[in-house]
Amino acid sequence: MILTSRLQLPDWPAIWPGVLTAITIALAATFVSEHQGGPQLLYALFFGMAFNFAANGEKVKAGIDFASRHILRFGVALLGARITVEQISGLGAVPMLMVIGGVVATILFGALLGRLLGRPRTEGLLTGGAVAICGASAALAISAVMPKTEENQQFTLFTVVGVTTLSTVAMVAYPTISRALGLDPGATAIFLGGTIHDVAQVVAAGYLISPEVGDSATFVKLLRVAMLLPVVLVFSMLFRRQGGETGTRPPLLPGFLVGFALLVVINSIGIIPKPVTDIVSHLSRWCLVVAIAALGVKTSLQQLASLGWRPVVMLATETVFLAGVILGGLLVLR
């Protein structure tokens, strides 16, 4: 009975209207992003929120829920296709330890900061993980193993908005900071890849300086993305004792994490041709855009505003903290 329930296929006729709604919103967001500039995920979220009035519609509700949960997890799993062990090991021991230390320190700092501001432990871990690892993608991955409550869902969307905005600011500001401090190309790559939240913004900031910095910063960023697996696994164990609204507990090792790890291993072996890897990576991004559009449909601006000023302080302070940790390490080594 248990096996049957876990392998039960979704009711496609019931979910397709909602899934197509999320896909349509994602396409509109992508069109605006490509033609007008700006973060694709942020557009998808805001466009989705414009359709919040339809969130509980009989025809779309099941599909919106499916997209915001299952398509999200599938997209996170596919992130593993971006990473190989060779890329990570090629960075060298010192940059690896510096970046890993920055990730761990930022998550712990986020938990402490959340406690000082009187916020739930889940919120400190979520914002800390999003800032430390890979922005909106990390926020969505961590939320997938958090207790399923309305408050957690609202805070996840707030985190996506905040971390994407801060990532865009960092993309513009951090190259200027690196020049002002006289960092060499190698140190600049570590700074950009080790601090900017989203992968796309790391790539943009790096190539604004030079192709060499752009390539190296991307590899550093992929190390942070690889940290998604152990971090979400630890969070899954932490949250497992907490039930959501239904009182259910997430599995110890969620299936999407298994998929993420398998794709990293397969991609590291080199049996996947690069064109296929590029397609899988592109599909992963699309899944996340569709999922965030669906999450946007389920949330209103009024709900986000009700969270108050403390989450803003958390995200901004964690961003400054991570930048300070990486810059401090680089200046000590110089």
mmCIF file of C-alpha atoms in Angstrom:
data_model
loop_
_atom_site.group_PDB
_atom_site.id
_atom_site.type_symbol
_atom_site.label_atom_id
_atom_site.label_comp_id
_atom_site.label_asym_id
_atom_site.label_seq_id
_atom_site.Cartn_x
_atom_site.Cartn_y
_atom_site.Cartn_z
ATOM 1 C CA MET A 1 0.000 0.000 0.000
ATOM 2 C CA ILE A 2 2.790 2.407 0.914
ATOM 3 C CA LEU A 3 4.711 1.655 -2.267
ATOM 4 C CA THR A 4 1.588 2.061 -4.364
ATOM 5 C CA SER A 5 0.775 5.438 -2.842
ATOM 6 C CA ARG A 6 4.296 6.730 -3.408
ATOM 7 C CA LEU A 7 4.319 5.650 -7.039
ATOM 8 C CA GLN A 8 0.828 6.927 -7.767
ATOM 9 C CA LEU A 9 0.821 9.011 -10.927
ATOM 10 C CA PRO A 10 -0.687 12.511 -10.870
ATOM 11 C CA ASP A 11 -4.171 13.090 -12.219
ATOM 12 C CA TRP A 12 -3.084 14.763 -15.460
ATOM 13 C CA PRO A 13 -6.544 15.973 -16.585
ATOM 14 C CA ALA A 14 -6.947 17.695 -13.212
ATOM 15 C CA ILE A 15 -3.517 19.349 -13.068
ATOM 16 C CA TRP A 16 -2.939 20.414 -16.669
ATOM 17 C CA PRO A 17 -4.982 23.660 -16.545
ATOM 18 C CA GLY A 18 -2.990 24.911 -13.570
ATOM 19 C CA VAL A 19 0.350 23.727 -14.962
ATOM 20 C CA LEU A 20 -0.356 25.430 -18.293
ATOM 21 C CA THR A 21 -1.256 28.597 -16.405
ATOM 22 C CA ALA A 22 2.121 28.545 -14.647
ATOM 23 C CA ILE A 23 3.926 27.815 -17.936
ATOM 24 C CA THR A 24 2.165 30.722 -19.644
ATOM 25 C CA ILE A 25 3.175 33.086 -16.844
ATOM 26 C CA ALA A 26 6.756 31.773 -17.061
ATOM 27 C CA LEU A 27 6.825 32.393 -20.823
ATOM 28 C CA ALA A 28 5.605 35.954 -20.356
ATOM 29 C CA ALA A 29 8.234 36.567 -17.671
ATOM 30 C CA THR A 30 10.962 35.160 -19.907
ATOM 31 C CA PHE A 31 9.881 37.328 -22.831
ATOM 32 C CA VAL A 32 10.043 40.496 -20.724
ATOM 33 C CA SER A 33 13.373 39.459 -19.180
ATOM 34 C CA GLU A 34 14.975 38.788 -22.570
ATOM 35 C CA HIS A 35 13.657 41.943 -24.245
ATOM 36 C CA GLN A 36 13.710 44.456 -21.399
ATOM 37 C CA GLY A 37 16.375 43.022 -19.101
ATOM 38 C CA GLY A 38 16.011 42.105 -15.456
ATOM 39 C CA PRO A 39 15.810 38.898 -13.373
ATOM 40 C CA GLN A 40 13.696 36.199 -14.985
ATOM 41 C CA LEU A 41 12.686 34.590 -11.676
ATOM 42 C CA LEU A 42 11.618 37.904 -10.189
ATOM 43 C CA TYR A 43 9.396 38.666 -13.170
ATOM 44 C CA ALA A 44 7.857 35.204 -12.925
ATOM 45 C CA LEU A 45 7.080 35.760 -9.247
ATOM 46 C CA PHE A 46 5.503 39.199 -9.753
ATOM 47 C CA PHE A 47 3.506 38.117 -12.800
ATOM 48 C CA GLY A 48 2.260 35.112 -10.872
ATOM 49 C CA MET A 49 1.173 37.296 -7.971
ATOM 50 C CA ALA A 50 -0.936 39.326 -10.397
ATOM 51 C CA PHE A 51 -3.045 36.171 -10.847
ATOM 52 C CA ASN A 52 -3.465 35.527 -7.138
ATOM 53 C CA PHE A 53 -7.225 35.995 -7.539
ATOM 54 C CA ALA A 54 -7.291 32.640 -9.374
ATOM 55 C CA ALA A 55 -5.242 30.709 -6.799
ATOM 56 C CA ASN A 56 -8.203 28.810 -5.402
ATOM 57 C CA GLY A 57 -10.018 28.398 -8.689
ATOM 58 C CA GLU A 58 -11.427 24.917 -9.074
ATOM 59 C CA LYS A 59 -9.804 24.342 -12.471
ATOM 60 C CA VAL A 60 -6.285 25.570 -11.726
ATOM 61 C CA LYS A 61 -5.677 24.932 -8.021
ATOM 62 C CA ALA A 62 -4.477 21.321 -8.378
ATOM 63 C CA GLY A 63 -2.070 22.203 -11.193
ATOM 64 C CA ILE A 64 -0.700 25.260 -9.411
ATOM 65 C CA ASP A 65 -0.020 23.133 -6.328
ATOM 66 C CA PHE A 66 1.654 20.469 -8.505
ATOM 67 C CA ALA A 67 3.896 23.020 -10.241
ATOM 68 C CA SER A 68 4.880 24.752 -7.007
ATOM 69 C CA ARG A 69 5.967 21.472 -5.424
ATOM 70 C CA HIS A 70 6.803 18.686 -7.871
ATOM 71 C CA ILE A 71 8.076 20.735 -10.827
ATOM 72 C CA LEU A 72 10.125 22.707 -8.313
ATOM 73 C CA ARG A 73 11.777 19.570 -6.939
ATOM 74 C CA PHE A 74 12.431 18.241 -10.446
ATOM 75 C CA GLY A 75 14.137 21.508 -11.388
ATOM 76 C CA VAL A 76 16.325 21.425 -8.279
ATOM 77 C CA ALA A 77 17.344 17.836 -9.048
ATOM 78 C CA LEU A 78 18.415 18.854 -12.550
ATOM 79 C CA LEU A 79 20.776 21.484 -11.112
ATOM 80 C CA GLY A 80 23.211 18.613 -10.571
ATOM 81 C CA ALA A 81 23.868 18.514 -14.314
ATOM 82 C CA ARG A 82 25.769 21.794 -14.036
ATOM 83 C CA ILE A 83 28.433 20.400 -11.736
ATOM 84 C CA THR A 84 31.366 18.003 -12.021
ATOM 85 C CA VAL A 85 33.801 16.887 -9.356
ATOM 86 C CA GLU A 86 36.664 17.938 -11.648
ATOM 87 C CA GLN A 87 35.398 21.530 -11.778
ATOM 88 C CA ILE A 88 35.244 21.716 -8.008
ATOM 89 C CA SER A 89 38.602 20.064 -7.323
ATOM 90 C CA GLY A 90 40.282 22.248 -9.944
ATOM 91 C CA LEU A 91 39.724 25.356 -7.823
ATOM 92 C CA GLY A 92 42.455 24.411 -5.357
ATOM 93 C CA ALA A 93 42.337 23.735 -1.633
ATOM 94 C CA VAL A 94 42.487 27.306 -0.302
ATOM 95 C CA PRO A 95 39.622 28.749 -2.412
ATOM 96 C CA MET A 96 37.530 25.652 -1.702
ATOM 97 C CA LEU A 97 38.006 25.947 2.055
ATOM 98 C CA MET A 98 37.324 29.680 1.934
ATOM 99 C CA VAL A 99 34.076 29.290 -0.016
ATOM 100 C CA ILE A 100 32.857 26.318 2.028
ATOM 101 C CA GLY A 101 33.689 28.201 5.231
ATOM 102 C CA GLY A 102 31.753 31.204 3.956
ATOM 103 C CA VAL A 103 28.699 29.062 3.212
ATOM 104 C CA VAL A 104 28.699 27.378 6.627
ATOM 105 C CA ALA A 105 29.400 30.606 8.510
ATOM 106 C CA THR A 106 26.610 32.479 6.717
ATOM 107 C CA ILE A 107 24.037 29.785 7.453
ATOM 108 C CA LEU A 108 24.991 29.722 11.130
ATOM 109 C CA PHE A 109 24.974 33.517 11.213
ATOM 110 C CA GLY A 110 21.507 33.518 9.641
ATOM 111 C CA ALA A 111 20.192 31.167 12.327
ATOM 112 C CA LEU A 112 21.696 33.358 15.058
ATOM 113 C CA LEU A 113 20.432 36.577 13.490
ATOM 114 C CA GLY A 114 16.930 35.175 13.114
ATOM 115 C CA ARG A 115 16.920 34.264 16.791
ATOM 116 C CA LEU A 116 18.135 37.740 17.810
ATOM 117 C CA LEU A 117 15.338 39.300 15.756
ATOM 118 C CA GLY A 118 12.731 37.010 17.254
ATOM 119 C CA ARG A 119 12.008 35.072 14.050
ATOM 120 C CA PRO A 120 11.412 31.300 13.796
ATOM 121 C CA ARG A 121 14.452 29.066 13.318
ATOM 122 C CA THR A 122 13.235 28.031 9.859
ATOM 123 C CA GLU A 123 13.387 31.617 8.621
ATOM 124 C CA GLY A 124 16.968 32.167 9.763
ATOM 125 C CA LEU A 125 18.073 28.935 8.116
ATOM 126 C CA LEU A 126 16.173 29.701 4.909
ATOM 127 C CA THR A 127 17.578 33.195 4.432
ATOM 128 C CA GLY A 128 21.058 32.104 5.485
ATOM 129 C CA GLY A 129 20.988 29.179 3.059
ATOM 130 C CA ALA A 130 19.648 31.289 0.198
ATOM 131 C CA VAL A 131 22.345 33.942 0.632
ATOM 132 C CA ALA A 132 25.121 31.407 1.241
ATOM 133 C CA ILE A 133 24.453 28.983 -1.624
ATOM 134 C CA CYS A 134 22.668 30.082 -4.783
ATOM 135 C CA GLY A 135 19.947 32.595 -4.103
ATOM 136 C CA ALA A 136 16.427 31.855 -5.271
ATOM 137 C CA SER A 137 17.248 28.275 -6.309
ATOM 138 C CA ALA A 138 18.560 27.480 -2.831
ATOM 139 C CA ALA A 139 15.558 29.131 -1.193
ATOM 140 C CA LEU A 140 13.224 26.958 -3.244
ATOM 141 C CA ALA A 141 15.240 23.798 -2.542
ATOM 142 C CA ILE A 142 15.347 24.431 1.206
ATOM 143 C CA SER A 143 11.639 25.262 1.298
ATOM 144 C CA ALA A 144 10.928 21.878 -0.282
ATOM 145 C CA VAL A 145 12.047 20.123 2.928
ATOM 146 C CA MET A 146 10.609 22.656 5.372
ATOM 147 C CA PRO A 147 7.346 21.968 7.248
ATOM 148 C CA LYS A 148 4.435 22.755 4.915
ATOM 149 C CA THR A 149 2.777 25.777 6.495
ATOM 150 C CA GLU A 150 1.245 28.933 5.028
ATOM 151 C CA GLU A 151 3.772 31.071 6.928
ATOM 152 C CA ASN A 152 6.751 29.161 5.514
ATOM 153 C CA GLN A 153 5.397 29.485 1.992
ATOM 154 C CA GLN A 154 4.957 33.244 2.350
ATOM 155 C CA PHE A 155 8.429 33.639 3.810
ATOM 156 C CA THR A 156 9.948 31.578 0.970
ATOM 157 C CA LEU A 157 8.476 33.948 -1.597
ATOM 158 C CA PHE A 158 9.689 36.950 0.356
ATOM 159 C CA THR A 159 13.160 35.399 0.447
ATOM 160 C CA VAL A 160 13.102 34.842 -3.326
ATOM 161 C CA VAL A 161 12.188 38.492 -3.913
ATOM 162 C CA GLY A 162 14.781 39.792 -1.456
ATOM 163 C CA VAL A 163 17.678 37.570 -2.445
ATOM 164 C CA THR A 164 17.106 38.166 -6.172
ATOM 165 C CA THR A 165 17.043 41.923 -5.644
ATOM 166 C CA LEU A 166 20.222 41.837 -3.539
ATOM 167 C CA SER A 167 21.896 39.601 -6.120
ATOM 168 C CA THR A 168 21.201 42.168 -8.830
ATOM 169 C CA VAL A 169 22.630 44.939 -6.627
ATOM 170 C CA ALA A 170 25.715 42.812 -5.920
ATOM 171 C CA MET A 171 26.181 42.110 -9.638
ATOM 172 C CA VAL A 172 26.605 45.846 -10.221
ATOM 173 C CA ALA A 173 28.421 46.811 -7.017
ATOM 174 C CA TYR A 174 30.888 43.976 -6.415
ATOM 175 C CA PRO A 175 33.019 44.425 -9.570
ATOM 176 C CA THR A 176 33.493 48.059 -8.522
ATOM 177 C CA ILE A 177 34.485 46.976 -5.014
ATOM 178 C CA SER A 178 37.011 44.484 -6.384
ATOM 179 C CA ARG A 179 38.630 47.204 -8.525
ATOM 180 C CA ALA A 180 38.689 49.659 -5.627
ATOM 181 C CA LEU A 181 40.479 47.091 -3.452
ATOM 182 C CA GLY A 182 42.962 46.260 -6.222
ATOM 183 C CA LEU A 183 42.123 42.538 -6.303
ATOM 184 C CA ASP A 184 43.907 40.499 -8.969
ATOM 185 C CA PRO A 185 41.823 38.423 -11.454
ATOM 186 C CA GLY A 186 42.039 35.254 -9.353
ATOM 187 C CA ALA A 187 40.956 36.984 -6.146
ATOM 188 C CA THR A 188 38.223 38.859 -8.020
ATOM 189 C CA ALA A 189 36.840 35.582 -9.340
ATOM 190 C CA ILE A 190 36.747 34.096 -5.833
ATOM 191 C CA PHE A 191 35.068 37.239 -4.483
ATOM 192 C CA LEU A 192 32.378 37.357 -7.174
ATOM 193 C CA GLY A 193 31.738 33.605 -7.281
ATOM 194 C CA GLY A 194 31.858 33.277 -3.508
ATOM 195 C CA THR A 195 29.450 36.094 -2.676
ATOM 196 C CA ILE A 196 26.906 36.917 -5.408
ATOM 197 C CA HIS A 197 23.702 34.987 -4.858
ATOM 198 C CA ASP A 198 22.423 33.738 -8.244
ATOM 199 C CA VAL A 199 24.447 31.943 -10.920
ATOM 200 C CA ALA A 200 23.295 34.245 -13.737
ATOM 201 C CA GLN A 201 24.423 37.355 -11.869
ATOM 202 C CA VAL A 202 27.822 35.775 -11.108
ATOM 203 C CA VAL A 203 28.330 35.082 -14.804
ATOM 204 C CA ALA A 204 27.293 38.616 -15.758
ATOM 205 C CA ALA A 205 29.508 40.273 -13.139
ATOM 206 C CA GLY A 206 32.522 38.118 -14.016
ATOM 207 C CA TYR A 207 32.350 38.697 -17.753
ATOM 208 C CA LEU A 208 31.927 42.436 -17.193
ATOM 209 C CA ILE A 209 35.560 42.320 -16.042
ATOM 210 C CA SER A 210 37.090 39.713 -18.369
ATOM 211 C CA PRO A 211 36.426 36.252 -19.855
ATOM 212 C CA GLU A 212 39.076 34.807 -17.506
ATOM 213 C CA VAL A 213 37.352 36.195 -14.415
ATOM 214 C CA GLY A 214 33.965 35.140 -15.772
ATOM 215 C CA ASP A 215 35.029 31.509 -16.236
ATOM 216 C CA SER A 216 36.754 31.257 -12.854
ATOM 217 C CA ALA A 217 33.922 32.983 -10.988
ATOM 218 C CA THR A 218 31.447 30.534 -12.503
ATOM 219 C CA PHE A 219 33.464 27.551 -11.260
ATOM 220 C CA VAL A 220 33.648 29.075 -7.771
ATOM 221 C CA LYS A 221 29.903 29.606 -7.875
ATOM 222 C CA LEU A 222 29.351 25.974 -8.864
ATOM 223 C CA LEU A 223 31.149 24.928 -5.697
ATOM 224 C CA ARG A 224 28.514 26.828 -3.729
ATOM 225 C CA VAL A 225 25.770 25.195 -5.791
ATOM 226 C CA ALA A 226 27.298 21.794 -4.978
ATOM 227 C CA MET A 227 26.896 22.659 -1.290
ATOM 228 C CA LEU A 228 23.147 22.519 -1.869
ATOM 229 C CA LEU A 229 23.187 18.733 -1.469
ATOM 230 C CA PRO A 230 24.750 18.434 2.019
ATOM 231 C CA VAL A 231 23.014 21.567 3.303
ATOM 232 C CA VAL A 232 19.512 20.518 2.246
ATOM 233 C CA LEU A 233 20.171 17.011 3.566
ATOM 234 C CA VAL A 234 21.079 18.454 6.983
ATOM 235 C CA PHE A 235 18.030 20.737 6.899
ATOM 236 C CA SER A 236 15.856 17.766 5.981
ATOM 237 C CA MET A 237 17.016 15.953 9.109
ATOM 238 C CA LEU A 238 16.443 19.075 11.228
ATOM 239 C CA PHE A 239 12.934 19.632 9.913
ATOM 240 C CA ARG A 240 11.964 15.963 9.866
ATOM 241 C CA ARG A 241 10.682 16.053 13.427
ATOM 242 C CA GLN A 242 8.429 18.997 12.646
ATOM 243 C CA GLY A 243 5.127 18.315 10.943
ATOM 244 C CA GLY A 244 3.480 20.837 8.695
ATOM 245 C CA GLU A 245 -0.219 21.617 8.586
ATOM 246 C CA THR A 246 -0.915 17.993 7.764
ATOM 247 C CA GLY A 247 1.333 16.669 10.521
ATOM 248 C CA THR A 248 3.421 14.715 8.008
ATOM 249 C CA ARG A 249 7.212 14.588 8.034
ATOM 250 C CA PRO A 250 9.437 14.898 4.979
ATOM 251 C CA PRO A 251 11.564 11.867 4.096
ATOM 252 C CA LEU A 252 15.079 11.710 5.488
ATOM 253 C CA LEU A 253 16.566 11.791 1.973
ATOM 254 C CA PRO A 254 14.159 13.493 -0.469
ATOM 255 C CA GLY A 255 14.064 12.041 -3.961
ATOM 256 C CA PHE A 256 15.119 15.286 -5.621
ATOM 257 C CA LEU A 257 18.360 15.277 -3.608
ATOM 258 C CA VAL A 258 19.072 11.737 -4.777
ATOM 259 C CA GLY A 259 18.525 12.893 -8.356
ATOM 260 C CA PHE A 260 20.807 15.898 -7.803
ATOM 261 C CA ALA A 261 23.615 13.668 -6.473
ATOM 262 C CA LEU A 262 23.230 11.115 -9.281
ATOM 263 C CA LEU A 263 23.450 13.797 -11.953
ATOM 264 C CA VAL A 264 26.611 15.217 -10.369
ATOM 265 C CA VAL A 265 28.191 11.735 -10.425
ATOM 266 C CA ILE A 266 27.055 10.969 -13.985
ATOM 267 C CA ASN A 267 28.189 14.359 -15.239
ATOM 268 C CA SER A 268 31.556 13.915 -13.489
ATOM 269 C CA ILE A 269 32.128 10.575 -15.228
ATOM 270 C CA GLY A 270 31.707 12.374 -18.533
ATOM 271 C CA ILE A 271 29.221 10.024 -20.165
ATOM 272 C CA ILE A 272 26.749 12.842 -20.835
ATOM 273 C CA PRO A 273 27.605 14.871 -23.963
ATOM 274 C CA LYS A 274 27.908 18.599 -23.370
ATOM 275 C CA PRO A 275 24.917 19.475 -25.598
ATOM 276 C CA VAL A 276 22.754 17.197 -23.443
ATOM 277 C CA THR A 277 24.145 18.755 -20.260
ATOM 278 C CA ASP A 278 23.315 22.204 -21.612
ATOM 279 C CA ILE A 279 19.757 21.087 -22.408
ATOM 280 C CA VAL A 280 19.285 19.612 -18.924
ATOM 281 C CA SER A 281 20.651 22.785 -17.322
ATOM 282 C CA HIS A 282 18.293 24.889 -19.430
ATOM 283 C CA LEU A 283 15.380 22.624 -18.506
ATOM 284 C CA SER A 284 16.277 23.007 -14.837
ATOM 285 C CA ARG A 285 16.063 26.776 -15.134
ATOM 286 C CA TRP A 286 12.700 26.519 -16.874
ATOM 287 C CA CYS A 287 11.316 24.238 -14.172
ATOM 288 C CA LEU A 288 12.335 26.732 -11.508
ATOM 289 C CA VAL A 289 10.743 29.609 -13.442
ATOM 290 C CA VAL A 290 7.474 27.672 -13.807
ATOM 291 C CA ALA A 291 7.553 26.723 -10.124
ATOM 292 C CA ILE A 292 8.151 30.277 -8.946
ATOM 293 C CA ALA A 293 5.321 31.483 -11.198
ATOM 294 C CA ALA A 294 3.023 28.961 -9.501
ATOM 295 C CA LEU A 295 4.224 30.040 -6.067
ATOM 296 C CA GLY A 296 3.510 33.633 -7.059
ATOM 297 C CA VAL A 297 -0.069 32.741 -7.962
ATOM 298 C CA LYS A 298 -0.512 31.327 -4.462
ATOM 299 C CA THR A 299 0.667 34.501 -2.683
ATOM 300 C CA SER A 300 -0.446 38.139 -2.521
ATOM 301 C CA LEU A 301 1.535 41.322 -1.908
ATOM 302 C CA GLN A 302 -0.520 41.888 1.214
ATOM 303 C CA GLN A 303 0.706 38.591 2.629
ATOM 304 C CA LEU A 304 4.334 39.482 1.885
ATOM 305 C CA ALA A 305 3.963 42.923 3.438
ATOM 306 C CA SER A 306 2.604 41.358 6.622
ATOM 307 C CA LEU A 307 6.036 39.804 7.294
ATOM 308 C CA GLY A 308 7.398 43.183 8.406
ATOM 309 C CA TRP A 309 10.890 44.699 8.338
ATOM 310 C CA ARG A 310 12.849 41.983 10.139
ATOM 311 C CA PRO A 311 13.242 39.662 7.116
ATOM 312 C CA VAL A 312 14.653 42.578 5.100
ATOM 313 C CA VAL A 313 17.252 43.195 7.795
ATOM 314 C CA MET A 314 18.083 39.480 7.896
ATOM 315 C CA LEU A 315 18.750 39.187 4.162
ATOM 316 C CA ALA A 316 20.724 42.426 3.884
ATOM 317 C CA THR A 317 22.844 41.683 6.943
ATOM 318 C CA GLU A 318 23.590 38.122 5.812
ATOM 319 C CA THR A 319 24.627 39.430 2.388
ATOM 320 C CA VAL A 320 27.063 41.903 3.955
ATOM 321 C CA PHE A 321 28.328 39.201 6.315
ATOM 322 C CA LEU A 322 29.133 36.761 3.468
ATOM 323 C CA ALA A 323 30.907 39.476 1.487
ATOM 324 C CA GLY A 324 32.907 40.402 4.581
ATOM 325 C CA VAL A 325 33.959 36.797 5.235
ATOM 326 C CA ILE A 326 35.213 36.213 1.677
ATOM 327 C CA LEU A 327 36.860 39.623 1.353
ATOM 328 C CA GLY A 328 38.498 39.225 4.726
ATOM 329 C CA GLY A 329 39.941 35.876 3.719
ATOM 330 C CA LEU A 330 41.254 37.263 0.430
ATOM 331 C CA LEU A 331 42.894 40.276 2.063
ATOM 332 C CA VAL A 332 44.554 38.064 4.694
ATOM 333 C CA LEU A 333 45.978 35.804 1.982
ATOM 334 C CA ARG A 334 47.165 38.654 -0.205
#
